[in-house]
Structure formats: structure tokens, C-alpha cells
mmCIF file of N, CA and C in Angstrom:
data_model
loop_
_atom_site.group_PDB
_atom_site.id
_atom_site.type_symbol
_atom_site.label_atom_id
_atom_site.label_comp_id
_atom_site.label_asym_id
_atom_site.label_seq_id
_atom_site.Cartn_x
_atom_site.Cartn_y
_atom_site.Cartn_z
ATOM 1 N N MET A 1 116.602 96.109 93.339
ATOM 2 C CA MET A 1 115.339 96.730 92.953
ATOM 3 C C MET A 1 114.863 97.611 94.065
ATOM 4 N N VAL A 2 114.438 98.809 93.737
ATOM 5 C CA VAL A 2 113.703 99.726 94.658
ATOM 6 C C VAL A 2 112.462 98.993 94.942
ATOM 7 N N PRO A 3 112.067 98.831 96.189
ATOM 8 C CA PRO A 3 110.857 98.075 96.617
ATOM 9 C C PRO A 3 109.652 98.871 96.234
ATOM 10 N N THR A 4 108.574 98.094 95.787
ATOM 11 C CA THR A 4 107.244 98.775 95.604
ATOM 12 C C THR A 4 106.639 98.792 96.949
ATOM 13 N N HIS A 5 105.424 99.319 97.070
ATOM 14 C CA HIS A 5 104.765 99.454 98.313
ATOM 15 C C HIS A 5 105.542 100.330 99.392
ATOM 16 N N CYS A 6 106.105 101.316 98.787
ATOM 17 C CA CYS A 6 106.976 102.164 99.673
ATOM 18 C C CYS A 6 106.292 103.646 99.809
ATOM 19 N N ASP A 7 106.775 104.322 100.529
ATOM 20 C CA ASP A 7 106.134 105.711 100.760
ATOM 21 C C ASP A 7 106.561 106.743 99.592
ATOM 22 N N TRP A 8 105.500 107.288 99.083
ATOM 23 C CA TRP A 8 105.618 108.308 97.996
ATOM 24 C C TRP A 8 104.910 109.600 98.434
ATOM 25 N N SER A 9 105.237 110.750 97.785
ATOM 26 C CA SER A 9 104.476 111.943 97.935
ATOM 27 C C SER A 9 103.759 111.944 96.593
ATOM 28 N N TYR A 10 102.344 112.454 96.685
ATOM 29 C CA TYR A 10 101.677 112.485 95.467
ATOM 30 C C TYR A 10 100.649 113.549 95.412
ATOM 31 N N THR A 11 100.353 113.974 94.279
ATOM 32 C CA THR A 11 99.201 115.013 94.195
ATOM 33 C C THR A 11 98.357 114.695 92.813
ATOM 34 N N ILE A 12 97.095 115.116 92.948
ATOM 35 C CA ILE A 12 96.241 114.933 91.711
ATOM 36 C C ILE A 12 95.915 116.284 91.168
ATOM 37 N N HIS A 13 96.601 117.276 91.785
ATOM 38 C CA HIS A 13 96.429 118.715 91.213
ATOM 39 C C HIS A 13 97.592 119.050 90.423
ATOM 40 N N GLN A 14 97.413 119.704 89.246
ATOM 41 C CA GLN A 14 98.532 120.092 88.459
ATOM 42 C C GLN A 14 99.685 120.931 89.114
ATOM 43 N N PRO A 15 100.928 120.341 89.367
ATOM 44 C CA PRO A 15 101.877 121.168 90.051
ATOM 45 C C PRO A 15 102.625 122.030 89.075
ATOM 46 N N SER A 16 103.459 123.003 89.542
ATOM 47 C CA SER A 16 104.228 123.845 88.732
ATOM 48 C C SER A 16 105.190 123.060 87.923
ATOM 49 N N LYS A 17 105.915 123.758 86.940
ATOM 50 C CA LYS A 17 106.740 123.123 86.014
ATOM 51 C C LYS A 17 107.719 122.245 86.569
ATOM 52 N N ASN A 18 108.346 122.724 87.602
ATOM 53 C CA ASN A 18 109.510 122.072 88.185
ATOM 54 C C ASN A 18 109.257 121.027 89.262
ATOM 55 N N TRP A 19 108.038 120.448 89.188
ATOM 56 C CA TRP A 19 107.592 119.410 90.140
ATOM 57 C C TRP A 19 108.470 118.188 90.323
ATOM 58 N N MET A 20 109.285 117.958 89.280
ATOM 59 C CA MET A 20 110.153 116.772 89.272
ATOM 60 C C MET A 20 111.559 117.049 89.763
ATOM 61 N N SER A 21 111.827 118.313 90.126
ATOM 62 C CA SER A 21 113.171 118.699 90.545
ATOM 63 C C SER A 21 113.249 118.276 92.028
ATOM 64 N N PRO A 22 114.471 117.787 92.443
ATOM 65 C CA PRO A 22 114.675 117.411 93.877
ATOM 66 C C PRO A 22 114.523 118.500 94.857
ATOM 67 N N SER A 23 114.637 119.723 94.436
ATOM 68 C CA SER A 23 114.404 120.861 95.374
ATOM 69 C C SER A 23 112.897 121.438 95.395
ATOM 70 N N PHE A 24 112.082 120.751 94.568
ATOM 71 C CA PHE A 24 110.676 121.231 94.721
ATOM 72 C C PHE A 24 110.002 120.803 95.979
ATOM 73 N N PRO A 25 109.325 121.705 96.704
ATOM 74 C CA PRO A 25 108.650 121.297 98.032
ATOM 75 C C PRO A 25 107.486 120.620 97.864
ATOM 76 N N VAL A 26 107.362 119.378 98.397
ATOM 77 C CA VAL A 26 106.131 118.688 98.316
ATOM 78 C C VAL A 26 105.372 118.617 99.684
ATOM 79 N N THR A 27 105.600 119.649 100.459
ATOM 80 C CA THR A 27 104.885 119.784 101.686
ATOM 81 C C THR A 27 103.415 119.691 101.667
ATOM 82 N N THR A 28 102.861 120.250 100.586
ATOM 83 C CA THR A 28 101.362 120.147 100.431
ATOM 84 C C THR A 28 100.831 118.881 99.864
ATOM 85 N N TRP A 29 101.691 118.044 99.255
ATOM 86 C CA TRP A 29 101.321 116.830 98.729
ATOM 87 C C TRP A 29 101.002 115.821 99.767
ATOM 88 N N GLN A 30 100.183 114.818 99.317
ATOM 89 C CA GLN A 30 99.779 113.726 100.258
ATOM 90 C C GLN A 30 100.770 112.638 100.268
ATOM 91 N N GLY A 31 100.764 111.758 101.259
ATOM 92 C CA GLY A 31 101.702 110.572 101.192
ATOM 93 C C GLY A 31 100.834 109.349 100.953
ATOM 94 N N GLY A 32 101.385 108.430 100.317
ATOM 95 C CA GLY A 32 100.885 107.087 100.025
ATOM 96 C C GLY A 32 101.740 106.046 99.648
ATOM 97 N N GLN A 33 101.155 104.888 99.531
ATOM 98 C CA GLN A 33 102.087 103.622 99.171
ATOM 99 C C GLN A 33 101.624 103.232 97.780
ATOM 100 N N ALA A 34 102.648 102.810 96.979
ATOM 101 C CA ALA A 34 102.396 102.348 95.690
ATOM 102 C C ALA A 34 101.802 101.000 95.782
ATOM 103 N N GLY A 35 101.030 100.554 94.813
ATOM 104 C CA GLY A 35 100.516 101.151 93.562
ATOM 105 C C GLY A 35 99.338 102.139 93.852
ATOM 106 N N PHE A 36 99.275 102.915 92.961
ATOM 107 C CA PHE A 36 98.174 104.091 92.963
ATOM 108 C C PHE A 36 97.129 103.629 91.933
ATOM 109 N N GLY A 37 95.902 103.710 92.295
ATOM 110 C CA GLY A 37 94.947 103.469 91.248
ATOM 111 C C GLY A 37 93.642 102.843 91.777
ATOM 112 N N THR A 38 92.958 102.202 90.862
ATOM 113 C CA THR A 38 91.608 101.503 91.174
ATOM 114 C C THR A 38 91.561 100.060 90.926
ATOM 115 N N LEU A 39 92.741 99.505 90.277
ATOM 116 C CA LEU A 39 92.883 98.078 89.963
ATOM 117 C C LEU A 39 93.174 97.333 91.319
ATOM 118 N N GLU A 40 92.960 96.068 91.276
ATOM 119 C CA GLU A 40 93.406 95.125 92.387
ATOM 120 C C GLU A 40 94.799 95.288 92.584
ATOM 121 N N GLY A 41 95.168 95.385 93.868
ATOM 122 C CA GLY A 41 96.590 95.547 94.164
ATOM 123 C C GLY A 41 96.913 97.041 94.466
ATOM 124 N N SER A 42 96.091 97.973 94.284
ATOM 125 C CA SER A 42 96.262 99.334 94.563
ATOM 126 C C SER A 42 96.239 99.431 96.090
ATOM 127 N N HIS A 43 97.201 100.279 96.537
ATOM 128 C CA HIS A 43 97.421 100.567 97.988
ATOM 129 C C HIS A 43 96.944 101.943 98.315
ATOM 130 N N THR A 44 96.951 102.796 97.307
ATOM 131 C CA THR A 44 96.465 104.233 97.389
ATOM 132 C C THR A 44 95.447 104.457 96.376
ATOM 133 N N GLN A 45 94.220 104.934 96.721
ATOM 134 C CA GLN A 45 93.225 105.248 95.729
ATOM 135 C C GLN A 45 93.602 106.435 94.951
ATOM 136 N N TRP A 46 93.468 106.213 93.534
ATOM 137 C CA TRP A 46 93.598 107.275 92.521
ATOM 138 C C TRP A 46 92.610 106.978 91.520
ATOM 139 N N ASP A 47 91.694 107.953 91.349
ATOM 140 C CA ASP A 47 90.622 107.821 90.422
ATOM 141 C C ASP A 47 90.307 109.150 89.690
ATOM 142 N N THR A 48 91.312 109.974 89.479
ATOM 143 C CA THR A 48 91.219 111.243 88.702
ATOM 144 C C THR A 48 92.013 111.073 87.456
ATOM 145 N N SER A 49 92.024 112.025 86.523
ATOM 146 C CA SER A 49 92.716 111.980 85.242
ATOM 147 C C SER A 49 94.229 111.871 85.359
ATOM 148 N N ASP A 50 94.752 112.502 86.342
ATOM 149 C CA ASP A 50 96.166 112.641 86.451
ATOM 150 C C ASP A 50 96.674 112.430 87.942
ATOM 151 N N ILE A 51 97.910 111.978 87.989
ATOM 152 C CA ILE A 51 98.590 111.878 89.283
ATOM 153 C C ILE A 51 100.059 112.103 88.930
ATOM 154 N N TRP A 52 100.723 112.762 89.963
ATOM 155 C CA TRP A 52 102.128 113.058 90.037
ATOM 156 C C TRP A 52 102.622 112.411 91.274
ATOM 157 N N ILE A 53 103.671 111.556 91.093
ATOM 158 C CA ILE A 53 104.139 110.953 92.348
ATOM 159 C C ILE A 53 105.721 111.130 92.340
ATOM 160 N N ARG A 54 106.321 111.177 93.605
ATOM 161 C CA ARG A 54 107.725 111.216 93.785
ATOM 162 C C ARG A 54 108.169 110.722 95.092
ATOM 163 N N ARG A 55 109.432 110.302 95.107
ATOM 164 C CA ARG A 55 109.974 109.801 96.320
ATOM 165 C C ARG A 55 111.516 110.011 96.252
ATOM 166 N N THR A 56 112.115 110.146 97.349
ATOM 167 C CA THR A 56 113.620 110.288 97.396
ATOM 168 C C THR A 56 114.162 109.115 98.138
ATOM 169 N N PHE A 57 115.303 108.543 97.678
ATOM 170 C CA PHE A 57 115.965 107.395 98.334
ATOM 171 C C PHE A 57 117.430 107.535 97.987
ATOM 172 N N THR A 58 118.268 106.731 98.694
ATOM 173 C CA THR A 58 119.679 106.589 98.445
ATOM 174 C C THR A 58 119.831 105.279 97.589
ATOM 175 N N MET A 59 120.523 105.515 96.418
ATOM 176 C CA MET A 59 120.701 104.374 95.517
ATOM 177 C C MET A 59 121.534 103.329 96.241
ATOM 178 N N PRO A 60 120.962 102.092 96.222
ATOM 179 C CA PRO A 60 121.865 101.047 96.863
ATOM 180 C C PRO A 60 123.126 100.741 96.240
ATOM 181 N N ASN A 61 124.174 100.323 96.977
ATOM 182 C CA ASN A 61 125.506 99.980 96.395
ATOM 183 C C ASN A 61 125.302 98.806 95.450
ATOM 184 N N GLY A 62 126.021 98.725 94.369
ATOM 185 C CA GLY A 62 125.952 97.572 93.478
ATOM 186 C C GLY A 62 126.500 97.988 92.171
ATOM 187 N N ASN A 63 126.624 96.965 91.336
ATOM 188 C CA ASN A 63 127.161 97.162 89.846
ATOM 189 C C ASN A 63 125.886 96.813 89.076
ATOM 190 N N TYR A 64 125.236 97.779 88.634
ATOM 191 C CA TYR A 64 124.027 97.636 87.786
ATOM 192 C C TYR A 64 124.356 97.779 86.237
ATOM 193 N N LYS A 65 124.430 96.691 85.676
ATOM 194 C CA LYS A 65 124.800 96.703 84.194
ATOM 195 C C LYS A 65 123.691 97.042 83.274
ATOM 196 N N ASN A 66 122.487 96.643 83.772
ATOM 197 C CA ASN A 66 121.268 96.854 82.906
ATOM 198 C C ASN A 66 120.064 97.336 83.728
ATOM 199 N N LEU A 67 120.320 98.410 84.368
ATOM 200 C CA LEU A 67 119.338 99.072 85.184
ATOM 201 C C LEU A 67 118.092 99.642 84.345
ATOM 202 N N GLN A 68 116.980 99.290 84.653
ATOM 203 C CA GLN A 68 115.730 99.819 84.017
ATOM 204 C C GLN A 68 114.718 100.112 84.976
ATOM 205 N N PHE A 69 113.671 100.738 84.548
ATOM 206 C CA PHE A 69 112.471 100.969 85.342
ATOM 207 C C PHE A 69 111.656 99.642 85.329
ATOM 208 N N TYR A 70 110.984 99.544 86.393
ATOM 209 C CA TYR A 70 109.954 98.365 86.443
ATOM 210 C C TYR A 70 108.695 99.048 86.610
ATOM 211 N N VAL A 71 107.883 99.026 85.596
ATOM 212 C CA VAL A 71 106.722 99.995 85.580
ATOM 213 C C VAL A 71 105.365 99.182 85.298
ATOM 214 N N PHE A 72 104.297 99.522 85.984
ATOM 215 C CA PHE A 72 102.869 99.171 85.696
ATOM 216 C C PHE A 72 102.240 100.329 85.523
ATOM 217 N N HIS A 73 101.649 100.688 84.366
ATOM 218 C CA HIS A 73 101.078 102.057 84.214
ATOM 219 C C HIS A 73 99.747 101.860 83.309
ATOM 220 N N ASP A 74 98.922 102.519 83.688
ATOM 221 C CA ASP A 74 97.539 102.624 82.936
ATOM 222 C C ASP A 74 96.910 104.041 83.142
ATOM 223 N N GLU A 75 97.321 104.991 82.385
ATOM 224 C CA GLU A 75 97.727 104.837 80.874
ATOM 225 C C GLU A 75 99.142 105.479 80.763
ATOM 226 N N ASP A 76 99.139 106.664 80.121
ATOM 227 C CA ASP A 76 100.404 107.210 79.750
ATOM 228 C C ASP A 76 101.303 107.668 80.917
ATOM 229 N N VAL A 77 102.518 107.318 80.851
ATOM 230 C CA VAL A 77 103.548 107.610 81.932
ATOM 231 C C VAL A 77 104.707 108.275 81.451
ATOM 232 N N GLU A 78 105.190 109.273 82.212
ATOM 233 C CA GLU A 78 106.474 109.875 82.004
ATOM 234 C C GLU A 78 107.254 109.910 83.313
ATOM 235 N N ILE A 79 108.638 109.498 83.286
ATOM 236 C CA ILE A 79 109.409 109.340 84.472
ATOM 237 C C ILE A 79 110.657 110.134 84.402
ATOM 238 N N TYR A 80 111.080 110.670 85.656
ATOM 239 C CA TYR A 80 112.156 111.578 85.773
ATOM 240 C C TYR A 80 113.099 111.115 86.996
ATOM 241 N N VAL A 81 114.460 111.249 86.724
ATOM 242 C CA VAL A 81 115.331 110.981 87.802
ATOM 243 C C VAL A 81 116.025 112.269 88.031
ATOM 244 N N ASN A 82 116.004 112.760 89.387
ATOM 245 C CA ASN A 82 116.631 114.052 89.762
ATOM 246 C C ASN A 82 116.216 115.221 88.850
ATOM 247 N N GLY A 83 115.102 115.207 88.234
ATOM 248 C CA GLY A 83 114.638 116.316 87.449
ATOM 249 C C GLY A 83 114.787 116.105 86.002
ATOM 250 N N VAL A 84 115.645 115.089 85.682
ATOM 251 C CA VAL A 84 115.985 114.813 84.287
ATOM 252 C C VAL A 84 115.035 113.694 83.704
ATOM 253 N N PHE A 85 114.558 114.084 82.419
ATOM 254 C CA PHE A 85 113.588 113.215 81.787
ATOM 255 C C PHE A 85 114.231 111.875 81.570
ATOM 256 N N ALA A 86 113.610 110.741 81.911
ATOM 257 C CA ALA A 86 114.283 109.355 81.938
ATOM 258 C C ALA A 86 113.600 108.488 80.945
ATOM 259 N N ALA A 87 112.304 108.492 80.951
ATOM 260 C CA ALA A 87 111.504 107.528 80.088
ATOM 261 C C ALA A 87 110.088 107.876 80.124
ATOM 262 N N LYS A 88 109.404 107.339 78.953
ATOM 263 C CA LYS A 88 107.943 107.519 78.854
ATOM 264 C C LYS A 88 107.390 106.300 78.163
ATOM 265 N N ALA A 89 106.159 106.101 78.394
ATOM 266 C CA ALA A 89 105.415 104.889 77.802
ATOM 267 C C ALA A 89 104.069 105.440 77.529
ATOM 268 N N THR A 90 103.511 105.073 76.338
ATOM 269 C CA THR A 90 102.054 105.445 76.151
ATOM 270 C C THR A 90 101.155 104.249 76.204
ATOM 271 N N SER A 91 99.882 104.594 76.109
ATOM 272 C CA SER A 91 98.861 103.453 76.332
ATOM 273 C C SER A 91 98.903 102.897 77.772
ATOM 274 N N TYR A 92 98.826 101.641 77.898
ATOM 275 C CA TYR A 92 98.841 100.918 79.282
ATOM 276 C C TYR A 92 99.500 99.598 79.153
ATOM 277 N N ASN A 93 99.900 98.986 80.202
ATOM 278 C CA ASN A 93 100.360 97.613 80.230
ATOM 279 C C ASN A 93 99.292 96.875 81.350
ATOM 280 N N THR A 94 99.366 95.602 81.314
ATOM 281 C CA THR A 94 98.575 94.878 82.266
ATOM 282 C C THR A 94 99.314 94.118 83.386
ATOM 283 N N THR A 95 100.657 94.392 83.501
ATOM 284 C CA THR A 95 101.580 93.825 84.455
ATOM 285 C C THR A 95 102.790 94.788 84.441
ATOM 286 N N TYR A 96 103.659 94.392 85.460
ATOM 287 C CA TYR A 96 104.863 95.072 85.539
ATOM 288 C C TYR A 96 105.759 94.741 84.291
ATOM 289 N N GLU A 97 106.437 95.635 83.805
ATOM 290 C CA GLU A 97 107.336 95.574 82.618
ATOM 291 C C GLU A 97 108.585 96.410 82.652
ATOM 292 N N PRO A 98 109.746 95.980 82.249
ATOM 293 C CA PRO A 98 110.911 96.769 82.226
ATOM 294 C C PRO A 98 110.743 97.749 81.216
ATOM 295 N N LEU A 99 111.313 99.070 81.488
ATOM 296 C CA LEU A 99 111.233 100.207 80.597
ATOM 297 C C LEU A 99 112.672 100.844 80.545
ATOM 298 N N LYS A 100 113.285 100.901 79.449
ATOM 299 C CA LYS A 100 114.619 101.414 79.365
ATOM 300 C C LYS A 100 114.728 102.927 79.853
ATOM 301 N N ILE A 101 115.806 103.222 80.432
ATOM 302 C CA ILE A 101 116.187 104.549 81.059
ATOM 303 C C ILE A 101 117.065 105.308 80.088
ATOM 304 N N SER A 102 116.764 106.565 79.803
ATOM 305 C CA SER A 102 117.626 107.344 78.993
ATOM 306 C C SER A 102 119.079 107.312 79.457
ATOM 307 N N ALA A 103 120.035 107.373 78.614
ATOM 308 C CA ALA A 103 121.339 107.427 78.957
ATOM 309 C C ALA A 103 121.853 108.558 80.059
ATOM 310 N N VAL A 104 121.302 109.706 79.745
ATOM 311 C CA VAL A 104 121.501 110.885 80.689
ATOM 312 C C VAL A 104 121.015 110.498 82.046
ATOM 313 N N ALA A 105 119.763 110.027 82.271
ATOM 314 C CA ALA A 105 119.320 109.743 83.604
ATOM 315 C C ALA A 105 120.065 108.525 84.141
ATOM 316 N N ARG A 106 120.455 107.651 83.364
ATOM 317 C CA ARG A 106 121.183 106.473 83.868
ATOM 318 C C ARG A 106 122.426 106.860 84.650
ATOM 319 N N LYS A 107 123.025 107.787 84.082
ATOM 320 C CA LYS A 107 124.401 108.254 84.716
ATOM 321 C C LYS A 107 124.150 108.766 86.114
ATOM 322 N N LEU A 108 122.991 109.129 86.316
ATOM 323 C CA LEU A 108 122.656 109.795 87.790
ATOM 324 C C LEU A 108 122.411 108.661 88.799
ATOM 325 N N LEU A 109 122.048 107.506 88.305
ATOM 326 C CA LEU A 109 121.762 106.399 89.239
ATOM 327 C C LEU A 109 123.119 105.555 89.766
ATOM 328 N N LYS A 110 123.948 106.332 90.474
ATOM 329 C CA LYS A 110 125.159 105.743 90.958
ATOM 330 C C LYS A 110 124.938 105.239 92.401
ATOM 331 N N SER A 111 125.771 104.363 92.689
ATOM 332 C CA SER A 111 125.746 103.734 94.127
ATOM 333 C C SER A 111 125.888 104.898 95.084
ATOM 334 N N GLY A 112 125.071 104.894 96.110
ATOM 335 C CA GLY A 112 125.185 105.886 97.111
ATOM 336 C C GLY A 112 124.559 107.312 96.786
ATOM 337 N N ALA A 113 124.144 107.479 95.580
ATOM 338 C CA ALA A 113 123.610 108.792 95.158
ATOM 339 C C ALA A 113 122.088 108.978 95.756
ATOM 340 N N LYS A 114 121.941 110.285 96.086
ATOM 341 C CA LYS A 114 120.510 110.582 96.625
ATOM 342 C C LYS A 114 119.744 110.776 95.289
ATOM 343 N N ILE A 115 118.606 110.092 95.181
ATOM 344 C CA ILE A 115 117.820 110.023 93.951
ATOM 345 C C ILE A 115 116.453 110.543 94.318
ATOM 346 N N THR A 116 115.939 111.451 93.443
ATOM 347 C CA THR A 116 114.500 111.753 93.590
ATOM 348 C C THR A 116 113.894 111.151 92.100
ATOM 349 N N LEU A 117 112.997 110.203 92.383
ATOM 350 C CA LEU A 117 112.315 109.494 91.392
ATOM 351 C C LEU A 117 110.977 110.038 91.270
ATOM 352 N N ALA A 118 110.518 110.537 90.016
ATOM 353 C CA ALA A 118 109.326 111.224 89.942
ATOM 354 C C ALA A 118 108.562 110.724 88.610
ATOM 355 N N ALA A 119 107.181 110.648 88.708
ATOM 356 C CA ALA A 119 106.520 110.140 87.542
ATOM 357 C C ALA A 119 105.245 110.911 87.492
ATOM 358 N N HIS A 120 104.646 111.014 86.301
ATOM 359 C CA HIS A 120 103.350 111.574 86.046
ATOM 360 C C HIS A 120 102.546 110.613 85.158
ATOM 361 N N CYS A 121 101.314 110.257 85.526
ATOM 362 C CA CYS A 121 100.535 109.316 84.728
ATOM 363 C C CYS A 121 99.163 110.039 84.329
ATOM 364 N N HIS A 122 98.821 109.924 83.138
ATOM 365 C CA HIS A 122 97.516 110.446 82.629
ATOM 366 C C HIS A 122 96.564 109.262 82.218
ATOM 367 N N GLN A 123 95.399 109.408 82.646
ATOM 368 C CA GLN A 123 94.449 108.346 82.482
ATOM 369 C C GLN A 123 93.166 108.909 81.745
ATOM 370 N N THR A 124 92.662 108.168 80.773
ATOM 371 C CA THR A 124 91.539 108.606 80.009
ATOM 372 C C THR A 124 90.213 107.882 80.173
ATOM 373 N N GLY A 125 90.386 106.589 80.556
ATOM 374 C CA GLY A 125 89.192 105.806 80.855
ATOM 375 C C GLY A 125 89.518 104.343 81.332
ATOM 376 N N GLY A 126 88.539 103.652 81.880
ATOM 377 C CA GLY A 126 88.766 102.350 82.358
ATOM 378 C C GLY A 126 89.450 102.258 83.627
ATOM 379 N N GLY A 127 89.976 101.138 84.052
ATOM 380 C CA GLY A 127 90.762 100.962 85.208
ATOM 381 C C GLY A 127 92.049 101.775 85.186
ATOM 382 N N GLN A 128 92.623 102.061 86.319
ATOM 383 C CA GLN A 128 93.895 102.738 86.271
ATOM 384 C C GLN A 128 94.824 102.320 87.390
ATOM 385 N N PHE A 129 96.130 102.495 87.018
ATOM 386 C CA PHE A 129 97.041 102.017 88.062
ATOM 387 C C PHE A 129 98.538 102.630 87.700
ATOM 388 N N LEU A 130 99.299 102.959 88.677
ATOM 389 C CA LEU A 130 100.642 103.496 88.586
ATOM 390 C C LEU A 130 101.565 102.951 89.604
ATOM 391 N N ASP A 131 102.671 102.233 89.265
ATOM 392 C CA ASP A 131 103.755 101.902 90.147
ATOM 393 C C ASP A 131 105.046 101.949 89.381
ATOM 394 N N VAL A 132 106.152 102.498 89.991
ATOM 395 C CA VAL A 132 107.486 102.599 89.293
ATOM 396 C C VAL A 132 108.431 102.143 90.305
ATOM 397 N N GLY A 133 109.384 101.349 89.777
ATOM 398 C CA GLY A 133 110.624 100.907 90.636
ATOM 399 C C GLY A 133 111.743 100.762 89.688
ATOM 400 N N LEU A 134 112.858 100.280 90.204
ATOM 401 C CA LEU A 134 114.069 100.004 89.414
ATOM 402 C C LEU A 134 114.340 98.596 89.573
ATOM 403 N N VAL A 135 114.993 98.047 88.429
ATOM 404 C CA VAL A 135 115.400 96.739 88.464
ATOM 405 C C VAL A 135 116.640 96.525 87.616
ATOM 406 N N ASN A 136 117.512 95.684 87.969
ATOM 407 C CA ASN A 136 118.699 95.327 87.191
ATOM 408 C C ASN A 136 118.340 94.109 86.349
ATOM 409 N N VAL A 137 117.972 94.415 85.105
ATOM 410 C CA VAL A 137 117.501 93.341 84.176
ATOM 411 C C VAL A 137 118.760 92.378 83.889
ATOM 412 N N VAL A 138 118.662 91.118 84.137
ATOM 413 C CA VAL A 138 119.738 90.177 83.811
ATOM 414 C C VAL A 138 119.487 89.508 82.554
ATOM 415 N N ASN A 139 118.324 89.083 82.288
ATOM 416 C CA ASN A 139 117.954 88.312 80.960
ATOM 417 C C ASN A 139 116.820 89.180 80.242
ATOM 418 N N GLU A 140 116.994 89.443 79.002
ATOM 419 C CA GLU A 140 115.969 90.030 78.253
ATOM 420 C C GLU A 140 115.349 89.146 77.244
#
């Protein structure tokens, strides 16, 4: 699993269209630790309507038969792997839950590969929170 509470780049200002691309410069973005939001457990304050987050890491070695995102989102979230649309979920959840990764994006998640994981979350009301990781689901 990609650890939560790790360093991310983030912005609350609408970035350009290719914000999820690995080559997109995030030099003007802020740095923070997941989770983002206002709920208990937040490490980085986020209290606007939208947030865009991204981080780059090297995929750990392993044989991942059922790799999925492990996501806590309030509210709508869309996730990208190396600029490729990978998943989305609407509404909100109240704890971390697995979320299936698109077949195209899953092919990019190979051992030793450099990965840019990016997500956008849109909030309309109430408490808010965003955290995204990867997990190999053994039992569903």
C-alpha cells in the first residue's frame, strides 16, 4: 500500500487542463500531508470547494493481483495515474474504501515504475476530506 500521511503537492486554484500529467510543473503548488480537509484526521486544512492533489513515487516491487485505490472522499473524486483517467466516485464515503482502477491505468502500475498519482475532489457542503492510496485487495 502507498502510505497515507505522505507528502503531496496541492492547489485550491483551478489548474490548467493537463494538471494530472507527470510533466506538469507544480512549483507554485503548496505541499501538504494527507488527509486533506476539515474532518478529524485531517493533516492539511482544506475548506474550499475544490482541491487538486498529486504526488510522484516509485511503484514498490511486488505481484499485485488486485490493486485498487484506497480512498476516503467527501465529496466527488476523480483519480489519474500518469495523466490517465483511472477512477471516479460520486457523493461521499465515511471511511476508507477500495475503488477499482481502470484497466488502462492499472497497466501503468508496474513494479519499479515512476508513478504520478493525481486526484481532484469537489465539495458542495458539510465536512470534507480527501485521501488516496493504493492497496492490493486480498479479500472482497
